[in-house]
Coordinates of C-alpha atoms and ligand atoms in Angstrom, one line a residue:
X1 CA -13.3 -46.7 38.7
X2 CA -16.8 -47.9 39.2
X3 CA -16.3 -51.5 38.0
X4 CA -13.2 -51.6 40.3
X5 CA -15.5 -50.6 43.1
X6 CA -17.7 -53.7 42.5
X7 CA -14.6 -55.9 42.5
X8 CA -13.2 -54.2 45.6
X9 CA -16.5 -54.7 47.4
X10 CA -16.8 -58.3 46.5
X11 CA -13.2 -58.9 47.7
X12 CA -14.3 -57.8 51.2
X13 CA -17.2 -60.2 51.3
X14 CA -15.3 -63.2 52.6
X15 CA -13.2 -61.1 54.9
X16 CA -16.2 -59.5 56.6
X17 CA -18.6 -62.3 56.6
X18 CA -22.0 -62.4 55.1
X19 CA -23.8 -60.6 57.9
X20 CA -21.5 -57.6 58.2
X21 CA -21.3 -57.5 54.4
X22 CA -25.0 -57.4 53.8
X23 CA -25.6 -55.0 56.6
X24 CA -23.2 -52.3 55.8
X25 CA -21.4 -52.8 52.5
X26 CA -23.9 -54.2 50.0
X27 CA -26.2 -51.2 50.3
X28 CA -23.4 -48.8 49.2
X29 CA -23.5 -47.5 45.6
X30 CA -21.1 -45.4 43.6
X31 CA -22.3 -41.9 43.1
X32 CA -19.6 -40.1 41.1
X33 CA -15.9 -40.1 40.5
X34 CA -13.6 -37.2 40.1
X35 CA -9.8 -37.4 39.5
X36 CA -8.9 -40.1 41.9
X37 CA -11.8 -39.6 44.2
X38 CA -14.7 -42.0 44.3
X39 CA -17.9 -40.9 46.1
X40 CA -20.2 -43.7 47.2
X41 CA -23.6 -43.3 48.8
X42 CA -25.0 -45.0 51.9
X43 CA -28.7 -45.3 52.5
X44 CA -28.7 -43.2 55.7
X45 CA -26.6 -40.7 57.6
X46 CA -26.3 -43.4 60.3
X47 CA -25.0 -46.0 57.9
X48 CA -22.7 -43.5 56.3
X49 CA -21.1 -42.7 59.6
X50 CA -20.8 -46.4 60.5
X51 CA -19.1 -47.2 57.2
X52 CA -16.8 -44.2 57.5
X53 CA -15.6 -45.2 60.9
X54 CA -15.4 -49.0 60.4
X55 CA -14.8 -49.7 56.7
X56 CA -13.3 -46.7 55.1
X57 CA -9.8 -48.1 55.3
X58 CA -10.4 -51.7 54.1
X59 CA -12.6 -50.3 51.3
X60 CA -10.0 -47.8 50.2
X61 CA -7.2 -50.4 50.3
X62 CA -9.2 -52.8 48.3
X63 CA -10.0 -50.2 45.7
X64 CA -6.5 -48.9 45.6
X65 CA -5.0 -52.3 44.9
X66 CA -7.4 -52.8 42.0
X67 CA -7.0 -49.3 40.4
X68 CA -3.3 -49.5 40.8
X69 CA -2.8 -45.9 42.0
X70 CA -3.8 -43.8 45.1
X71 CA -7.5 -43.2 45.4
X72 CA -9.7 -41.4 47.9
X73 CA -13.0 -42.7 49.0
X74 CA -15.8 -40.4 50.2
X75 CA -18.8 -41.9 51.8
X76 CA -21.8 -39.7 51.3
X77 CA -25.6 -40.1 51.4
X78 CA -27.5 -41.8 48.6
X79 CA -29.9 -39.3 47.1
X80 CA -33.3 -39.4 48.8
X81 CA -35.5 -42.0 47.0
X82 CA -39.2 -41.5 47.1
X83 CA -40.1 -44.2 49.6
X84 CA -42.4 -46.8 48.2
X85 CA -45.1 -46.1 50.7
X86 CA -45.3 -47.0 54.3
X87 CA -42.3 -45.2 55.6
X88 CA -40.6 -48.1 57.3
X89 CA -38.4 -47.1 60.2
X90 CA -34.8 -46.6 59.0
X91 CA -33.3 -50.0 59.7
X92 CA -29.7 -48.7 59.5
X93 CA -28.8 -50.3 56.2
X94 CA -30.6 -53.5 55.9
X95 CA -30.4 -54.7 52.4
X96 CA -33.1 -57.3 52.8
X97 CA -35.7 -56.7 50.2
X98 CA -38.6 -54.8 51.6
X99 CA -41.7 -56.5 50.5
X100 CA -44.4 -53.8 50.8
X101 CA -47.5 -55.1 52.7
X102 CA -50.6 -55.4 50.6
X103 CA -52.2 -52.0 50.1
X104 CA -53.9 -50.7 53.2
X105 CA -52.9 -53.5 55.5
X106 CA -51.9 -51.8 58.7
X107 CA -48.3 -52.5 59.8
X108 CA -48.7 -54.8 62.7
X109 CA -45.6 -53.6 64.4
X110 CA -47.0 -50.1 64.7
X111 CA -49.6 -50.4 67.5
X112 CA -50.9 -48.4 70.3
X113 CA -49.5 -51.0 72.7
X114 CA -45.9 -50.4 71.6
X115 CA -46.2 -46.6 71.4
X116 CA -44.6 -45.2 74.4
X117 CA -46.5 -42.3 75.9
X118 CA -44.7 -39.2 77.2
X119 CA -45.6 -35.6 77.9
X120 CA -44.4 -34.9 74.3
X121 CA -47.0 -37.0 72.6
X122 CA -49.8 -37.7 75.0
X123 CA -52.4 -35.5 73.3
X124 CA -51.7 -37.0 70.0
X125 CA -51.9 -40.5 71.4
X126 CA -55.1 -39.7 73.3
X127 CA -56.7 -38.2 70.2
X128 CA -55.6 -41.1 68.0
X129 CA -57.0 -43.6 70.4
X130 CA -60.3 -41.7 70.5
X131 CA -60.8 -41.6 66.7
X132 CA -59.7 -45.2 66.4
X133 CA -62.4 -46.1 68.9
X134 CA -65.1 -43.8 67.7
X135 CA -64.3 -42.9 64.1
X136 CA -66.3 -40.0 62.8
X137 CA -67.8 -39.0 66.1
X138 CA -65.7 -35.9 66.8
X139 CA -62.6 -34.3 65.5
X140 CA -62.6 -34.6 61.8
X141 CA -60.1 -34.0 60.7
X142 CA -57.6 -35.0 63.4
X143 CA -54.5 -33.2 62.3
X144 CA -51.3 -34.5 63.9
X145 CA -48.2 -32.5 63.2
X146 CA -44.6 -32.5 64.3
X147 CA -41.0 -33.0 63.0
X148 CA -39.8 -36.2 61.4
X149 CA -39.2 -39.4 63.3
X150 CA -41.5 -38.8 66.2
X151 CA -44.2 -41.3 65.6
X152 CA -46.8 -39.7 63.3
X153 CA -46.8 -42.6 60.9
X154 CA -46.8 -45.0 63.7
X155 CA -50.0 -43.5 65.1
X156 CA -51.7 -43.7 61.7
X157 CA -51.0 -47.4 61.5
X158 CA -52.0 -47.9 65.1
X159 CA -55.4 -46.3 64.3
X160 CA -55.7 -48.5 61.2
X161 CA -54.9 -51.7 63.1
X162 CA -57.2 -50.9 66.0
X163 CA -60.2 -49.8 63.9
X164 CA -59.8 -52.7 61.6
X165 CA -60.2 -55.1 64.6
X166 CA -63.0 -53.2 66.2
X167 CA -64.9 -52.5 63.0
X168 CA -64.3 -55.3 60.5
X169 CA -66.8 -53.9 58.1
X170 CA -65.2 -50.4 57.8
X171 CA -63.1 -49.6 54.9
X172 CA -59.9 -48.1 56.2
X173 CA -57.5 -46.4 53.8
X174 CA -54.0 -45.5 54.7
X175 CA -52.2 -43.5 52.0
X176 CA -49.3 -41.1 51.9
X177 CA -50.0 -37.8 50.3
X178 CA -47.4 -38.6 47.7
X179 CA -49.3 -41.8 46.7
X180 CA -52.5 -40.0 46.6
X181 CA -51.1 -37.4 44.3
X182 CA -49.5 -39.9 42.0
X183 CA -52.6 -42.0 41.9
X184 CA -54.6 -38.8 41.1
X185 CA -52.2 -37.8 38.3
X186 CA -52.3 -41.3 36.7
X187 CA -56.1 -41.4 37.0
X188 CA -56.5 -38.1 35.3
X189 CA -54.2 -39.1 32.5
X190 CA -55.7 -42.6 31.9
X191 CA -59.3 -41.7 32.2
X192 CA -59.5 -43.3 35.6
X193 CA -61.0 -40.4 37.5
X194 CA -64.3 -42.0 38.1
X195 CA -62.7 -45.1 39.7
X196 CA -60.3 -42.9 41.7
X197 CA -63.2 -40.8 43.1
X198 CA -65.3 -43.8 43.8
X199 CA -62.5 -45.3 45.8
X200 CA -61.7 -42.3 47.9
X201 CA -65.1 -40.7 48.3
X202 CA -67.4 -43.7 48.4
X203 CA -65.3 -46.7 49.4
X204 CA -63.6 -45.1 52.3
X205 CA -64.8 -44.9 55.9
X206 CA -61.6 -43.9 57.5
X207 CA -59.0 -42.0 55.6
X208 CA -55.5 -41.8 57.1
X209 CA -53.4 -39.5 55.0
X210 CA -49.7 -39.3 55.9
X211 CA -47.4 -36.3 55.2
X212 CA -50.0 -34.0 53.8
X213 CA -47.3 -31.3 53.5
X214 CA -46.4 -33.0 50.2
X215 CA -49.5 -31.4 48.6
X216 CA -48.1 -27.9 49.0
X217 CA -47.7 -26.1 45.7
X218 CA -49.8 -28.7 43.8
X219 CA -53.0 -26.9 43.0
X220 CA -54.7 -29.6 41.1
X221 CA -54.1 -32.2 43.7
X222 CA -55.3 -29.8 46.3
X223 CA -58.5 -29.2 44.4
X224 CA -59.1 -32.9 44.1
X225 CA -58.3 -33.5 47.8
X226 CA -60.6 -30.6 48.7
X227 CA -63.5 -32.4 47.2
X228 CA -62.5 -35.8 48.6
X229 CA -62.3 -34.1 52.0
X230 CA -65.8 -32.5 51.7
X231 CA -67.4 -35.7 50.5
X232 CA -66.0 -37.8 53.4
X233 CA -66.7 -35.0 55.8
X234 CA -70.3 -34.7 54.6
X235 CA -70.8 -38.4 55.3
X236 CA -69.3 -38.1 58.8
X237 CA -66.4 -40.3 57.9
X238 CA -63.2 -40.0 59.9
X239 CA -60.2 -38.3 58.4
X240 CA -56.8 -38.2 60.0
X241 CA -53.9 -36.2 58.6
X242 CA -50.3 -35.9 59.5
X243 CA -47.9 -33.2 58.6
X244 CA -44.4 -31.9 59.4
X245 CA -45.9 -28.6 60.4
X246 CA -49.1 -27.0 61.6
X247 CA -51.8 -26.0 59.1
X248 CA -51.0 -22.3 59.7
X249 CA -47.5 -22.9 58.6
X250 CA -48.3 -24.9 55.5
X251 CA -47.4 -22.4 52.8
X252 CA -48.3 -23.1 49.3
X253 CA -51.7 -24.3 50.4
X254 CA -55.0 -23.0 49.3
X255 CA -56.8 -21.1 52.1
X256 CA -60.0 -23.1 51.8
X257 CA -58.0 -26.3 52.3
X258 CA -56.1 -24.8 55.2
X259 CA -59.3 -23.8 56.9
X260 CA -60.7 -27.4 56.5
X261 CA -57.5 -28.7 58.2
X262 CA -58.1 -26.3 61.0
X263 CA -61.7 -27.1 61.7
X264 CA -61.1 -30.3 63.5
X265 CA -58.5 -31.0 66.2
X266 CA -54.8 -30.1 65.8
X267 CA -52.4 -31.9 68.1
X268 CA -48.6 -31.7 67.9
X269 CA -45.9 -34.3 68.8
X270 CA -42.7 -32.8 70.2
X271 CA -39.3 -34.5 70.7
X272 CA -39.3 -36.9 73.7
X273 CA -37.8 -35.7 76.9
X274 CA -35.1 -37.6 78.7
X275 CA -37.4 -39.9 80.7
X276 CA -39.5 -40.8 77.6
X277 CA -36.4 -41.5 75.6
X278 CA -35.3 -43.9 78.3
X279 CA -38.7 -45.6 78.3
X280 CA -38.6 -45.9 74.5
X281 CA -35.1 -47.4 74.6
X282 CA -36.0 -49.9 77.2
X283 CA -39.2 -51.0 75.4
X284 CA -37.5 -51.3 72.1
X285 CA -34.4 -53.1 73.5
X286 CA -36.6 -55.6 75.2
X287 CA -38.7 -56.2 72.1
X288 CA -35.4 -56.8 70.2
X289 CA -34.2 -59.2 73.0
X290 CA -31.3 -56.9 73.6
X291 CA -30.3 -56.7 77.3
X292 CA -29.3 -53.2 78.3
X293 CA -27.7 -52.1 81.5
X294 CA -28.9 -48.9 83.2
X295 CA -25.7 -47.1 82.4
X296 CA -26.1 -47.9 78.7
X297 CA -29.7 -46.7 78.6
X298 CA -28.6 -43.6 80.4
X299 CA -25.8 -42.9 78.0
X300 CA -28.0 -43.4 74.9
X301 CA -30.9 -41.3 76.3
X302 CA -28.5 -38.5 77.1
X303 CA -26.7 -38.6 73.8
X304 CA -29.5 -39.1 71.3
X305 CA -31.7 -36.1 71.7
X306 CA -33.1 -35.8 68.2
X307 CA -35.8 -38.2 67.3
X308 CA -37.0 -41.7 68.0
X309 CA -35.7 -43.0 64.7
X310 CA -32.2 -42.1 65.9
X311 CA -32.8 -43.9 69.1
X312 CA -33.7 -47.0 67.1
X313 CA -30.7 -46.6 64.9
X314 CA -28.4 -46.6 68.0
X315 CA -30.1 -49.7 69.3
X316 CA -29.7 -51.4 65.9
X317 CA -26.0 -50.6 65.9
X318 CA -25.6 -51.9 69.5
X319 CA -27.5 -55.0 68.6
X320 CA -25.3 -55.6 65.6
X321 CA -22.3 -55.1 67.8
X322 CA -23.6 -57.6 70.3
X323 CA -24.4 -60.2 67.8
X324 CA -21.2 -59.8 65.8
X325 CA -18.8 -59.8 68.7
X326 CA -20.7 -61.9 71.1
X327 CA -19.9 -59.3 73.8
X328 CA -22.6 -57.6 75.8
X329 CA -23.5 -54.0 75.1
X330 CA -21.2 -52.0 77.4
X331 CA -21.1 -48.4 78.2
X332 CA -18.0 -48.1 76.2
X333 CA -19.6 -49.5 73.1
X334 CA -22.6 -47.3 73.5
X335 CA -20.4 -44.2 73.9
X336 CA -18.3 -45.1 70.8
X337 CA -21.4 -45.7 68.8
X338 CA -22.7 -42.3 69.8
X339 CA -19.4 -40.5 69.1
X340 CA -18.9 -42.0 65.8
X341 CA -22.3 -42.1 64.3
X342 CA -24.9 -40.0 65.8
X343 CA -25.1 -36.3 65.5
X344 CA -24.9 -34.9 69.0
X345 CA -26.6 -31.8 70.1
X346 CA -24.5 -31.5 73.2
X347 CA -22.0 -33.4 75.2
X348 CA -22.8 -37.0 76.1
X349 CA -23.2 -36.9 79.8
X350 CA -22.4 -40.1 81.5
X351 CA -21.4 -41.2 84.9
X352 CA -17.8 -41.6 83.8
X353 CA -17.7 -38.1 82.4
X354 CA -19.2 -36.5 85.4
X355 CA -16.8 -38.3 87.8
X356 CA -13.8 -37.5 85.7
X357 CA -14.7 -33.9 85.5
X358 CA -15.4 -33.6 89.2
X359 CA -12.2 -35.4 90.0
X360 CA -10.1 -33.1 87.8
X361 CA -11.7 -30.1 89.3
X362 CA -10.8 -31.1 92.8
X363 CA -7.5 -32.6 91.9
X364 CA -8.4 -36.2 93.0
X365 CA -8.6 -39.4 91.1
X366 CA -11.9 -40.7 89.7
X367 CA -11.3 -44.0 91.4
X368 CA -11.2 -42.3 94.7
X369 CA -14.7 -41.1 94.1
X370 CA -15.7 -44.7 93.5
X371 CA -13.7 -45.9 96.5
X372 CA -14.6 -46.0 100.2
X373 CA -12.1 -43.6 101.7
X374 CA -13.6 -41.1 104.2
X375 CA -10.7 -38.7 103.8
X376 CA -12.1 -35.1 103.7
X377 CA -10.4 -34.4 100.3
X378 CA -12.4 -37.1 98.6
X379 CA -15.7 -37.0 100.5
X380 CA -16.8 -33.6 99.3
X381 CA -15.9 -34.3 95.6
X382 CA -17.7 -37.6 95.9
X383 CA -20.8 -35.9 97.2
X384 CA -20.6 -33.3 94.4
X385 CA -20.3 -36.0 91.8
X386 CA -23.3 -37.9 93.2
X387 CA -25.3 -34.8 93.3
X388 CA -24.5 -34.0 89.7
X389 CA -25.3 -37.5 88.5
X390 CA -28.6 -37.1 90.3
X391 CA -29.5 -33.7 88.8
X392 CA -27.9 -34.1 85.4
X393 CA -28.6 -37.7 84.6
X394 CA -31.7 -38.0 86.6
X395 CA -30.2 -41.3 87.8
X396 CA -31.9 -43.3 90.5
X397 CA -30.2 -43.6 93.9
X398 CA -29.5 -47.3 93.4
X399 CA -28.2 -46.5 89.9
X400 CA -25.8 -44.0 91.3
X401 CA -24.8 -46.3 94.1
X402 CA -23.9 -49.0 91.6
X403 CA -21.7 -46.6 89.6
X404 CA -19.9 -45.4 92.8
X405 CA -18.4 -48.7 93.7
X406 CA -21.5 -50.5 94.8
X407 CA -22.3 -48.4 97.8
X408 CA -25.6 -48.6 99.6
X409 CA -28.2 -46.5 98.0
X410 CA -29.1 -44.8 101.3
X411 CA -25.5 -43.5 101.3
X412 CA -26.1 -41.9 98.0
X413 CA -29.4 -40.4 99.2
X414 CA -27.9 -38.8 102.2
X415 CA -24.9 -37.6 100.2
X416 CA -27.2 -35.9 97.8
X417 CA -29.3 -34.3 100.5
X418 CA -26.2 -33.1 102.3
X419 CA -24.8 -31.6 99.1
X420 CA -28.1 -29.8 98.4
X421 CA -28.1 -28.3 101.8
X422 CA -24.5 -27.2 101.6
X423 CA -25.0 -25.7 98.2
X424 CA -27.8 -23.5 99.7
X425 CA -25.5 -22.1 102.3
X426 CA -22.1 -22.0 100.7
X427 CA -21.4 -19.6 97.8
X428 CA -17.9 -21.0 97.1
X429 CA -19.4 -24.4 96.7
X430 CA -22.0 -23.0 94.3
X431 CA -19.2 -21.5 92.3
X432 CA -17.4 -24.8 92.1
X433 CA -20.6 -26.5 90.9
X434 CA -21.1 -23.8 88.3
X435 CA -17.5 -24.3 87.0
X436 CA -17.9 -28.1 86.8
X437 CA -21.2 -27.7 85.0
X438 CA -19.5 -25.3 82.6
X439 CA -16.8 -27.8 81.9
X440 CA -19.5 -30.4 81.3
X441 CA -21.2 -28.0 78.9
X442 CA -24.5 -27.9 80.8
X443 CA -24.3 -24.5 82.5
X444 CA -26.9 -22.2 81.0
X445 CA -25.6 -18.7 81.0
Ligands
LIG501 P1 -42.8 -39.8 61.7 O1 -43.9 -40.4 60.8 O2 -43.3 -38.8 62.7 O3 -41.7 -39.3 60.9 P2 -42.5 -42.6 62.5 O4 -43.9 -42.9 62.9 O5 -42.0 -43.1 61.2 O6 -42.2 -41.0 62.5 O7 -41.6 -43.0 63.7 C1 -40.2 -43.3 63.5 C2 -39.9 -44.5 64.3 O8 -39.9 -44.2 65.7 C3 -40.8 -45.7 64.1 O9 -40.1 -46.9 64.1 C4 -41.8 -45.6 65.3 O10 -42.2 -46.9 65.6 C5 -40.8 -45.1 66.4 N1 -41.5 -44.3 67.4 C6 -41.8 -43.0 67.4 N2 -42.4 -42.5 68.5 C7 -42.5 -43.6 69.3 C8 -43.0 -43.8 70.6 N3 -43.5 -42.9 71.3 N4 -43.0 -45.1 71.1 C9 -42.4 -46.1 70.4 N5 -41.9 -45.9 69.1 C10 -41.9 -44.7 68.6
LIG502 MG1 -44.0 -40.5 58.8

């Protein structure tokens, strides 16, 4: 079936247009086939979801007409490929050939300036700035740890870029642990150990080693790195390490190496909170030249709770939508992108959802909440809805005002104040609020 796949894919090229085709279809590759079922792989979870929801049918149809009998198509993930270095952010599925930058050239798009600070990363950012400015003065090693997609690699490149400008003479080396290990193995097999050691121990002033967790369970590489570390440390050179977990949790690591990792400064990066996610979305959208309304930012910041890479993926999808349809990014588009493609930890809270839920609870219509009627039956639900938008979405008063039919923001402010006061005094009202929150899935038990 696999050669049919290639024909089927090509037949869609004209139909979809070059842009769409290259973005989503070209990166797909057949993985296996099994009695009438073909499984193809997409380069990321995000791309797989997008293809499933947008192209599964045309692909299956095209395939079926070539095979001449019913077929099923499964869109799965391509097996993880060892990334060829620098860990580029997952650009949904861009098939453009990635030309790796020359070794050790910092990635210019990863800078301190475009790293958004939040309570989740401020210590890591502060420490990274410090060592970039005063390498070797304090904190060797600087050990930055945290889950994937939260900016560790970004910070290493930012350090590299900053130090390279400030200290043109310093030799700055960025390398992933995987590259280090591979280089070491090759050197040891090809009699290149002397050159290898010279490079890492003598010709390095700042060593930025990414994803050190890869060295777990590799005693020879650990041994070599232990000596590299000691040599640089002895010369007061700066070492920065990143890892997906803290040194104490790095199993499969020699104790002497672990204690080296612990002797400097350990800082963690945690997932961004809601406000930081919003700030990141705004900054990234503006650098992409993608205009985003407040409600769209709101929806994405609420829905994508995992990591920054997912935020970027959502923006890439929105951007693709905008450039392909010529339509601005609406709340609807954002919601559908979220629902179809991003793994959600909880319900996507939006203005619309809150209004609908409140309206249903009180037996009124959502449009009444947005309207101007002063009838008692709608005034209370409207105040409740505004209050919930305020507390659950952390929306601004003008932002809420705009969503509620363009009222004055002082109206929203006084409605919220009033509701808070009533909630303090009225147990029945508190019960209503709890029920609505439960329906929205945000009531902690
Ligand atoms: P990690 O190395 O921790 O897995 P990366 O450094 O590769 O994560 O970050 C993933 C993507 O998210 C990158 O494109 C990076 O630029 C972006 N990113 C992460 N944190 C931030 C932040 N605080 N501000 C701006 N971009 C960020
Ligand atoms: Mg990384």
